Short mmCIF file of C-alpha atoms in Angstrom, two decimals:
data_model
loop_
_atom_site.label_atom_id
_atom_site.label_comp_id
_atom_site.label_asym_id
_atom_site.label_seq_id
_atom_site.Cartn_x
_atom_site.Cartn_y
_atom_site.Cartn_z
CA MET A 1 0.63 -6.25 -3.94
CA CYS A 2 2.99 -7.48 -1.30
CA GLY A 3 6.71 -6.83 -1.02
CA ARG A 4 7.82 -10.48 -0.95
CA TYR A 5 6.34 -13.77 -2.11
CA ASN A 6 7.02 -17.46 -2.71
CA ILE A 7 6.15 -19.87 -5.50
CA THR A 8 6.59 -23.34 -4.05
CA ASP A 9 3.41 -25.27 -4.91
CA LEU A 10 4.39 -26.64 -8.32
CA PRO A 11 1.34 -28.96 -8.66
CA GLY A 12 -0.88 -25.96 -7.89
CA LEU A 13 1.02 -23.87 -10.43
CA GLN A 14 0.55 -26.60 -13.05
CA GLN A 15 -3.18 -26.65 -12.29
CA LEU A 16 -3.35 -22.87 -12.79
CA LEU A 17 -1.42 -23.12 -16.08
CA ASP A 18 -3.80 -25.84 -17.27
CA MET A 19 -6.80 -23.73 -16.25
CA VAL A 20 -5.64 -20.73 -18.32
CA GLY A 21 -4.41 -22.89 -21.21
CA ILE A 22 -0.70 -22.11 -21.02
CA ASP A 23 1.86 -24.82 -21.82
CA LEU A 24 5.01 -23.95 -19.93
CA GLN A 25 7.85 -25.82 -18.28
CA LEU A 26 7.52 -25.42 -14.54
CA PRO A 27 10.18 -23.27 -12.90
CA PRO A 28 11.96 -24.47 -9.77
CA PRO A 29 10.45 -23.44 -6.42
CA ARG A 30 11.46 -19.92 -5.33
CA TYR A 31 11.36 -18.27 -1.94
CA ASN A 32 11.44 -14.66 -0.72
CA ILE A 33 11.06 -13.17 -4.20
CA ALA A 34 11.57 -9.41 -4.02
CA PRO A 35 10.76 -6.42 -6.24
CA THR A 36 13.18 -5.93 -9.19
CA GLU A 37 13.69 -9.71 -9.53
CA ASP A 38 12.52 -11.62 -12.62
CA VAL A 39 9.18 -13.32 -11.96
CA LEU A 40 6.77 -15.56 -13.87
CA LEU A 41 4.07 -13.50 -15.59
CA LEU A 42 1.08 -15.06 -17.34
CA TYR A 43 -0.39 -12.80 -20.03
CA ASP A 44 -2.13 -13.00 -23.40
CA GLY A 45 -2.28 -16.80 -23.32
CA LYS A 46 1.43 -17.24 -22.68
CA GLY A 47 3.92 -17.09 -19.85
CA GLY A 48 7.35 -15.63 -19.47
CA LEU A 49 9.73 -13.82 -17.21
CA ALA A 50 9.24 -10.16 -16.39
CA ARG A 51 10.97 -7.76 -14.04
CA TRP A 52 8.84 -7.17 -10.95
CA TRP A 53 8.87 -3.39 -11.13
CA LEU A 54 6.86 -1.45 -13.68
CA THR A 55 8.95 0.76 -15.94
CA PRO A 56 6.49 2.60 -18.20
CA SER A 57 7.23 2.45 -21.94
CA TRP A 58 7.57 6.24 -22.02
CA ALA A 59 10.17 6.39 -19.21
CA THR A 60 13.59 7.69 -20.23
CA GLU A 61 15.42 5.42 -17.78
CA VAL A 62 14.89 2.57 -15.35
CA SER A 63 14.43 4.07 -11.92
CA THR A 64 13.59 2.84 -8.46
CA LYS A 65 12.94 6.37 -7.20
CA TYR A 66 9.21 5.69 -6.97
CA SER A 67 7.59 2.47 -5.80
CA MET A 68 6.37 0.81 -9.00
CA PHE A 69 5.77 -2.73 -7.80
CA ASN A 70 2.46 -2.09 -6.08
CA ALA A 71 -0.49 -0.46 -7.85
CA ARG A 72 -3.41 0.59 -5.70
CA CYS A 73 -6.91 0.34 -7.16
CA GLU A 74 -7.56 3.97 -6.19
CA THR A 75 -4.81 5.23 -8.53
CA LEU A 76 -4.99 2.85 -11.50
CA THR A 77 -6.94 5.25 -13.70
CA LYS A 78 -5.27 8.41 -12.40
CA SER A 79 -1.57 7.53 -12.51
CA ARG A 80 0.08 8.10 -15.90
CA ALA A 81 2.28 5.06 -15.27
CA PHE A 82 -0.67 2.71 -14.76
CA GLN A 83 -3.33 4.02 -17.19
CA LYS A 84 -2.21 2.22 -20.37
CA PRO A 85 -1.30 -1.09 -18.70
CA PHE A 86 -4.58 -1.06 -16.76
CA LYS A 87 -6.57 -0.71 -19.99
CA SER A 88 -4.85 -3.34 -22.09
CA GLN A 89 -1.82 -4.99 -20.47
CA ARG A 90 -3.02 -7.14 -17.62
CA GLY A 91 -1.65 -10.43 -16.42
CA ILE A 92 -1.36 -12.87 -13.55
CA VAL A 93 1.55 -13.52 -11.20
CA PRO A 94 1.16 -16.98 -9.62
CA MET A 95 2.05 -17.19 -5.92
CA SER A 96 1.93 -19.90 -3.30
CA SER A 97 2.16 -17.37 -0.48
CA PHE A 98 3.08 -13.76 0.16
CA ILE A 99 4.40 -11.78 3.08
CA GLU A 100 2.75 -8.74 4.62
CA TRP A 101 4.29 -6.76 7.44
CA ARG A 102 2.50 -5.58 10.54
CA THR A 103 3.92 -3.25 13.14
CA ASP A 104 3.06 -4.05 16.76
CA ASP A 105 4.59 -1.98 19.55
CA GLY A 106 7.22 -0.62 17.17
CA LEU A 107 8.31 -4.07 15.96
CA LYS A 108 7.74 -5.15 12.36
CA GLN A 109 6.46 -8.70 12.18
CA PRO A 110 6.14 -10.69 8.94
CA TRP A 111 2.85 -12.50 8.31
CA LEU A 112 2.74 -15.31 5.76
CA ILE A 113 -0.52 -15.25 3.78
CA THR A 114 -1.37 -18.46 1.94
CA ASN A 115 -4.21 -20.54 0.56
CA GLU A 116 -3.22 -24.13 1.13
CA ALA A 117 -5.85 -25.39 -1.31
CA HIS A 118 -4.86 -23.35 -4.39
CA THR A 119 -2.10 -21.32 -5.99
CA LEU A 120 -2.93 -17.63 -5.78
CA ALA A 121 -3.50 -15.82 -9.09
CA VAL A 122 -2.53 -12.22 -8.34
CA ALA A 123 -3.47 -9.42 -10.73
CA ALA A 124 -0.56 -7.76 -12.52
CA LEU A 125 0.06 -4.91 -14.95
CA TRP A 126 2.88 -4.99 -17.47
CA ASP A 127 4.54 -2.74 -20.02
CA VAL A 128 7.49 -3.00 -22.40
CA TRP A 129 10.38 -0.61 -21.86
CA GLN A 130 13.20 -0.34 -24.37
CA GLY A 131 16.09 1.82 -23.35
#
């Protein structure tokens, strides 16, 4: 997953909610959403806010020591943090666009990735941490 994203296409978001059968009041448009912020998560036929940073249920504390906002398909079944959520706690994070960074000649340049026809439905993993 990316490191920043936007949710600005509210008609597209409503279409996605209708498609997955979730009745939810639309949030206001948001820009430059970053890891550790609360984001809209669609899961188990409902929607709600979740912190964009996986804290496994077994963790003793919330930590940002390791990058836990981006799971790679190569490690989903190997990483202890991702194994349980990958098996049974999957969801969707709706996005209108996201930002990827590319380095050219030592300069980091942001690239906005979007699909102007549809809201993006990005795969997500979730867990419940109580500390």
